[in-house]
Amino acid sequence: MILSEVQDLATVVGTTAVPAEADIVVIGAGFGGMYAHHRFRQLGMSVFGFEQGTDVGGTWYWNRYPGARCDVESVDYCYTFSRELLDEWQWTERFARQDEILRYANFVAEKFDLKRDIKFQSKITAARYDEGRNRWTVETDKGESISCKYLVTTVGCLSVPKDPDFKGLEDFKGQWIQTGAWPKENVNWDGKNVAVIGTGSSAIQSIPEIAKTAKQLTVFQRTANYSVPAYNGPLPEERRKEVFEDYPAYLDKLKRSRSGQIFELSTDRTAADFTEAERNDRMEHAWKLGRWNLQSCFRDTTLNQNANDIAANFVHAKIRETVNDPNVAEKLIPKGYPFGTKRLCLDTDYFATFNRDTVELVDIKTEPIERITATGIQTSAGEYPVDLIVFAIGFDAVTGPIVNLGIEGRGGVSLSEAWADGPISYLGLAIPGFPNLFTVNGPSSPSVLANMILTLEQHVDWIADCINAMNQQGINIIETDESAAADWAEHTRTVANQTLFPKANSWYMGANVPGKPSMFLAYIGGFDNYIARCDHIAANGYAGFSLSKSKVGAEA
Ligand code: N01
């Protein structure tokens, strides 16, 4: 199902009129967009926003598939800017479910009156920078247009689901859906033959849930994935106390961490610094703690192949222990890329689900899908009858959501042209040739490698402080220098190349979208270092940016 069809099923909320002008236009009303509205209003400037969905929530609005929940602990995956908000909202589970996060988004939006200046169900089709006027003109698929001084994208990193391009899909008589655009209603798999294509996080979360009531579930796997148990359950009171009793101190620790999360077994010691017995104890402990402790229990797990093999073999053994049929277990064991270099999944009973009689695993590397037929999926070995196909095949990550906006900067150069060889961005915040445009969680920022709520708050705060400083100095153009962006891209590449991450064909590398330039899309140098770098740049008069005054564009 395509995004527009999902919208058709949804309820229209509000019909906010689009003004002709605003100081700041914010694209997207997920967690980044919501906070941007709140924070930018404090500048005393007019803010207007657009959102493609019918309501706030972003990722949590679109990804309603069964089993969808956050893989960051709920006490960490929440806004930090308001103590009152932190006190008022009580998470129920250790890892919050999609519907609870969506309720939280709405709670925040109501509390801070964030929806009033957002036009929902409007998709951005173009955004052009007019050099003569020093203003952006933004257009939507509803024929709306608005002029603004600053354009801020808060479109998320995983918001453009890949369209399934399987031969014969148009002949299929059953229902098909995408995990990343799951409809609000009309999805029922009870007693049906279901196929899930893909075995990334979305599939790994949804497969155990679908298997509970499907007549038969067939999972079509191209690449086996690493996954560790989430150990979800009610949020323990002691954990709540640990976080919220002295929240400023806890938040400070999060901001001084590599990923905006604290892992109990994080260490400065390498795998080689431990004896074999110590390593095994440590990994067993990490397995029982869940989250990404297994990835953090040696400093060099994703830096050194030998250390990585130790963690990988540990998971392989766990899969063999869990899955009854040794042939199925071997198919489920990830091979050919280092542990943790595709995003490590957190699951509830994923591997054990393959012990059900009603669940079958098809390895499409040995048995490729040839086509979709009217009634099922035809592989080289035969046809699997299917009533419902779930495509969990991922996203055009990080760059796709921004490029799709149709942005044109100086000289009418489009962002897709500027990024033809890969994204060039200073700090993931600004792009040379695109003045007064800020990208929240853009490419080459920590984004998907860190706790996204913390990263987006940090970006929005940095942008707000920057615009405030410009206002005070009467400056109305900010543009990053090509050399600063090129240096940052080089630094981003250098730190990524010091790790094992580039060895995997992952969406982190853009490898999941045919033709996409191969480049590590996030900054892996650490959230702590990144914050320090951004603060240093601001304290040094926005080093790497050109700031200027234009006679035009200062109005509004
Ligand atoms: O997507 P993916 P996802 N034919 O790209 C396969 C976040 N997330 O939606 O590896 C057959 O990871 C593909 O195979 P391969 C999280 O950051 C977070 O699951 O390319 N198969 C792969 O198995 C995550 O990493 C949460 O060989 C095809 C799968 O489809 C990110 O979103 C929950 C195919 C795609 O996996 C993306 O996860 C869910 C084809 N043509 C997601 N094309 C939480 O916070 C692709 N595949 C919990």
mmCIF file of N, CA, C and O and ligand atoms in Angstrom, residues 60 65 69-71 158 162 166 197-203 205 222-223 342-343 364 392-395 507 512, ligand 1:
data_model
loop_
_atom_site.group_PDB
_atom_site.id
_atom_site.type_symbol
_atom_site.label_atom_id
_atom_site.label_comp_id
_atom_site.label_asym_id
_atom_site.label_seq_id
_atom_site.Cartn_x
_atom_site.Cartn_y
_atom_site.Cartn_z
ATOM 1 N N TRP A 60 6.180 7.025 14.450
ATOM 2 C CA TRP A 60 5.207 6.284 15.266
ATOM 3 C C TRP A 60 3.797 6.463 14.748
ATOM 4 O O TRP A 60 2.866 5.784 15.185
ATOM 5 N N TYR A 65 2.772 -1.398 12.488
ATOM 6 C CA TYR A 65 2.757 -2.850 12.286
ATOM 7 C C TYR A 65 2.735 -3.569 13.644
ATOM 8 O O TYR A 65 3.162 -3.021 14.663
ATOM 9 N N ARG A 69 7.679 -1.430 18.428
ATOM 10 C CA ARG A 69 8.019 -0.718 19.665
ATOM 11 C C ARG A 69 9.424 -0.180 19.542
ATOM 12 O O ARG A 69 10.189 -0.592 18.668
ATOM 13 N N CYS A 70 9.751 0.741 20.413
ATOM 14 C CA CYS A 70 11.051 1.389 20.323
ATOM 15 C C CYS A 70 12.134 0.485 20.900
ATOM 16 O O CYS A 70 11.899 -0.217 21.877
ATOM 17 N N ASP A 71 13.312 0.522 20.277
ATOM 18 C CA ASP A 71 14.402 -0.308 20.800
ATOM 19 C C ASP A 71 15.316 0.496 21.733
ATOM 20 O O ASP A 71 16.362 0.017 22.145
ATOM 21 N N LEU A 158 14.032 7.632 8.561
ATOM 22 C CA LEU A 158 13.463 6.380 8.046
ATOM 23 C C LEU A 158 11.984 6.611 7.765
ATOM 24 O O LEU A 158 11.104 6.014 8.393
ATOM 25 N N LYS A 162 10.776 1.815 1.070
ATOM 26 C CA LYS A 162 11.092 1.376 -0.293
ATOM 27 C C LYS A 162 9.846 0.736 -0.898
ATOM 28 O O LYS A 162 9.190 -0.075 -0.241
ATOM 29 N N PHE A 166 8.442 -6.058 -7.028
ATOM 30 C CA PHE A 166 8.455 -7.476 -7.390
ATOM 31 C C PHE A 166 7.586 -7.697 -8.628
ATOM 32 O O PHE A 166 6.465 -7.162 -8.710
ATOM 33 N N ILE A 197 8.209 -10.457 3.771
ATOM 34 C CA ILE A 197 9.437 -10.377 2.969
ATOM 35 C C ILE A 197 10.369 -9.390 3.658
ATOM 36 O O ILE A 197 10.011 -8.235 3.875
ATOM 37 N N GLY A 198 11.565 -9.858 3.986
ATOM 38 C CA GLY A 198 12.536 -9.031 4.701
ATOM 39 C C GLY A 198 12.719 -9.549 6.117
ATOM 40 O O GLY A 198 11.784 -10.134 6.702
ATOM 41 N N THR A 199 13.925 -9.361 6.650
ATOM 42 C CA THR A 199 14.201 -9.770 8.035
ATOM 43 C C THR A 199 15.043 -8.719 8.752
ATOM 44 O O THR A 199 16.030 -9.024 9.418
ATOM 45 N N GLY A 200 14.664 -7.434 8.578
ATOM 46 C CA GLY A 200 15.267 -6.352 9.359
ATOM 47 C C GLY A 200 14.480 -6.178 10.653
ATOM 48 O O GLY A 200 13.639 -7.015 11.017
ATOM 49 N N SER A 201 14.726 -5.068 11.355
ATOM 50 C CA SER A 201 14.054 -4.827 12.657
ATOM 51 C C SER A 201 12.539 -4.910 12.560
ATOM 52 O O SER A 201 11.885 -5.471 13.443
ATOM 53 N N SER A 202 11.979 -4.313 11.504
ATOM 54 C CA SER A 202 10.511 -4.262 11.404
ATOM 55 C C SER A 202 9.944 -5.668 11.289
ATOM 56 O O SER A 202 8.946 -6.011 11.930
ATOM 57 N N ALA A 203 10.586 -6.501 10.465
ATOM 58 C CA ALA A 203 10.125 -7.885 10.313
ATOM 59 C C ALA A 203 10.346 -8.650 11.614
ATOM 60 O O ALA A 203 9.466 -9.409 12.059
ATOM 61 N N GLN A 205 10.352 -7.656 14.575
ATOM 62 C CA GLN A 205 9.340 -7.325 15.587
ATOM 63 C C GLN A 205 7.968 -7.873 15.209
ATOM 64 O O GLN A 205 7.202 -8.288 16.077
ATOM 65 N N ARG A 222 16.427 -12.697 2.847
ATOM 66 C CA ARG A 222 17.569 -12.548 1.932
ATOM 67 C C ARG A 222 18.870 -12.584 2.715
ATOM 68 O O ARG A 222 19.825 -13.226 2.320
ATOM 69 N N THR A 223 18.893 -11.859 3.851
ATOM 70 C CA THR A 223 20.094 -11.831 4.685
ATOM 71 C C THR A 223 19.671 -12.056 6.134
ATOM 72 O O THR A 223 18.832 -11.307 6.649
ATOM 73 N N LYS A 342 25.079 -4.078 10.839
ATOM 74 C CA LYS A 342 23.718 -3.708 10.455
ATOM 75 C C LYS A 342 23.085 -3.447 11.800
ATOM 76 O O LYS A 342 23.457 -4.095 12.782
ATOM 77 N N ARG A 343 22.108 -2.552 11.865
ATOM 78 C CA ARG A 343 21.580 -2.198 13.185
ATOM 79 C C ARG A 343 21.137 -3.453 13.933
ATOM 80 O O ARG A 343 20.313 -4.237 13.430
ATOM 81 N N ILE A 364 15.880 -16.837 0.337
ATOM 82 C CA ILE A 364 15.720 -16.464 -1.080
ATOM 83 C C ILE A 364 17.058 -16.234 -1.790
ATOM 84 O O ILE A 364 17.074 -15.923 -2.973
ATOM 85 N N ALA A 392 8.542 -5.884 4.433
ATOM 86 C CA ALA A 392 9.339 -5.234 5.497
ATOM 87 C C ALA A 392 10.730 -5.015 4.920
ATOM 88 O O ALA A 392 11.719 -5.504 5.440
ATOM 89 N N ILE A 393 10.766 -4.292 3.800
ATOM 90 C CA ILE A 393 11.998 -4.250 2.990
ATOM 91 C C ILE A 393 12.792 -2.958 3.174
ATOM 92 O O ILE A 393 13.718 -2.702 2.420
ATOM 93 N N GLY A 394 12.430 -2.187 4.174
ATOM 94 C CA GLY A 394 13.290 -1.072 4.561
ATOM 95 C C GLY A 394 12.950 0.256 3.894
ATOM 96 O O GLY A 394 11.888 0.429 3.290
ATOM 97 N N PHE A 395 13.902 1.163 4.012
ATOM 98 C CA PHE A 395 13.668 2.575 3.671
ATOM 99 C C PHE A 395 14.806 3.130 2.813
ATOM 100 O O PHE A 395 15.932 2.639 2.878
ATOM 101 N N TRP A 507 21.776 -0.318 5.192
ATOM 102 C CA TRP A 507 21.176 0.975 4.836
ATOM 103 C C TRP A 507 22.002 2.122 5.405
ATOM 104 O O TRP A 507 21.924 3.243 4.916
ATOM 105 N N ASN A 512 21.154 -0.405 0.422
ATOM 106 C CA ASN A 512 19.873 -1.098 0.208
ATOM 107 C C ASN A 512 19.035 -0.464 -0.899
ATOM 108 O O ASN A 512 17.974 -0.958 -1.224
HETATM 109 O O1 N01 B 1 14.429 -2.301 7.255
HETATM 110 P P1 N01 B 1 15.856 -2.965 6.990
HETATM 111 P P2 N01 B 1 13.560 -2.298 8.585
HETATM 112 N N1 N01 B 1 13.788 -8.740 -1.594
HETATM 113 O O2 N01 B 1 16.423 -2.215 5.839
HETATM 114 C C1 N01 B 1 15.196 -7.121 3.001
HETATM 115 C C2 N01 B 1 14.611 1.204 12.362
HETATM 116 N N2 N01 B 1 13.615 0.469 13.083
HETATM 117 O O3 N01 B 1 12.313 -1.548 8.314
HETATM 118 O O4 N01 B 1 19.571 -7.250 4.304
HETATM 119 C C3 N01 B 1 13.923 -9.400 -0.442
HETATM 120 O O5 N01 B 1 16.637 -3.066 8.200
HETATM 121 C C4 N01 B 1 16.561 -6.795 3.503
HETATM 122 O O6 N01 B 1 17.481 -7.757 3.085
HETATM 123 P P3 N01 B 1 19.052 -7.370 2.903
HETATM 124 C C5 N01 B 1 15.944 0.556 12.670
HETATM 125 O O7 N01 B 1 16.913 1.553 12.691
HETATM 126 C C6 N01 B 1 13.596 0.667 14.410
HETATM 127 O O8 N01 B 1 13.393 -3.619 9.138
HETATM 128 O O9 N01 B 1 19.072 -6.053 2.172
HETATM 129 N N3 N01 B 1 14.318 -8.847 0.698
HETATM 130 C C7 N01 B 1 16.309 -6.763 5.003
HETATM 131 O O10 N01 B 1 16.269 -8.046 5.524
HETATM 132 C C8 N01 B 1 16.096 -0.350 11.487
HETATM 133 O O11 N01 B 1 17.415 -0.731 11.243
HETATM 134 C C9 N01 B 1 12.727 -0.039 15.143
HETATM 135 O O12 N01 B 1 19.608 -8.488 2.122
HETATM 136 C C10 N01 B 1 14.564 -7.543 0.673
HETATM 137 C C11 N01 B 1 14.904 -6.164 5.082
HETATM 138 O O13 N01 B 1 14.297 -6.402 3.831
HETATM 139 C C12 N01 B 1 15.496 0.470 10.397
HETATM 140 O O14 N01 B 1 14.367 1.074 10.985
HETATM 141 C C13 N01 B 1 11.859 -0.943 14.566
HETATM 142 C C14 N01 B 1 14.438 -6.770 -0.500
HETATM 143 C C15 N01 B 1 14.926 -4.678 5.319
HETATM 144 O O15 N01 B 1 15.482 -4.437 6.556
HETATM 145 C C16 N01 B 1 15.045 -0.275 9.185
HETATM 146 O O16 N01 B 1 14.423 -1.485 9.587
HETATM 147 C C17 N01 B 1 11.889 -1.098 13.198
HETATM 148 C C18 N01 B 1 14.027 -7.436 -1.671
HETATM 149 N N4 N01 B 1 13.877 -6.779 -2.822
HETATM 150 C C19 N01 B 1 12.766 -0.376 12.468
HETATM 151 N N5 N01 B 1 14.758 -5.494 -0.198
HETATM 152 C C20 N01 B 1 12.726 0.169 16.577
HETATM 153 O O17 N01 B 1 12.988 1.189 17.143
HETATM 154 C C21 N01 B 1 15.076 -5.477 1.104
HETATM 155 N N6 N01 B 1 14.973 -6.710 1.623
HETATM 156 C C22 N01 B 1 12.390 -0.962 17.324
#
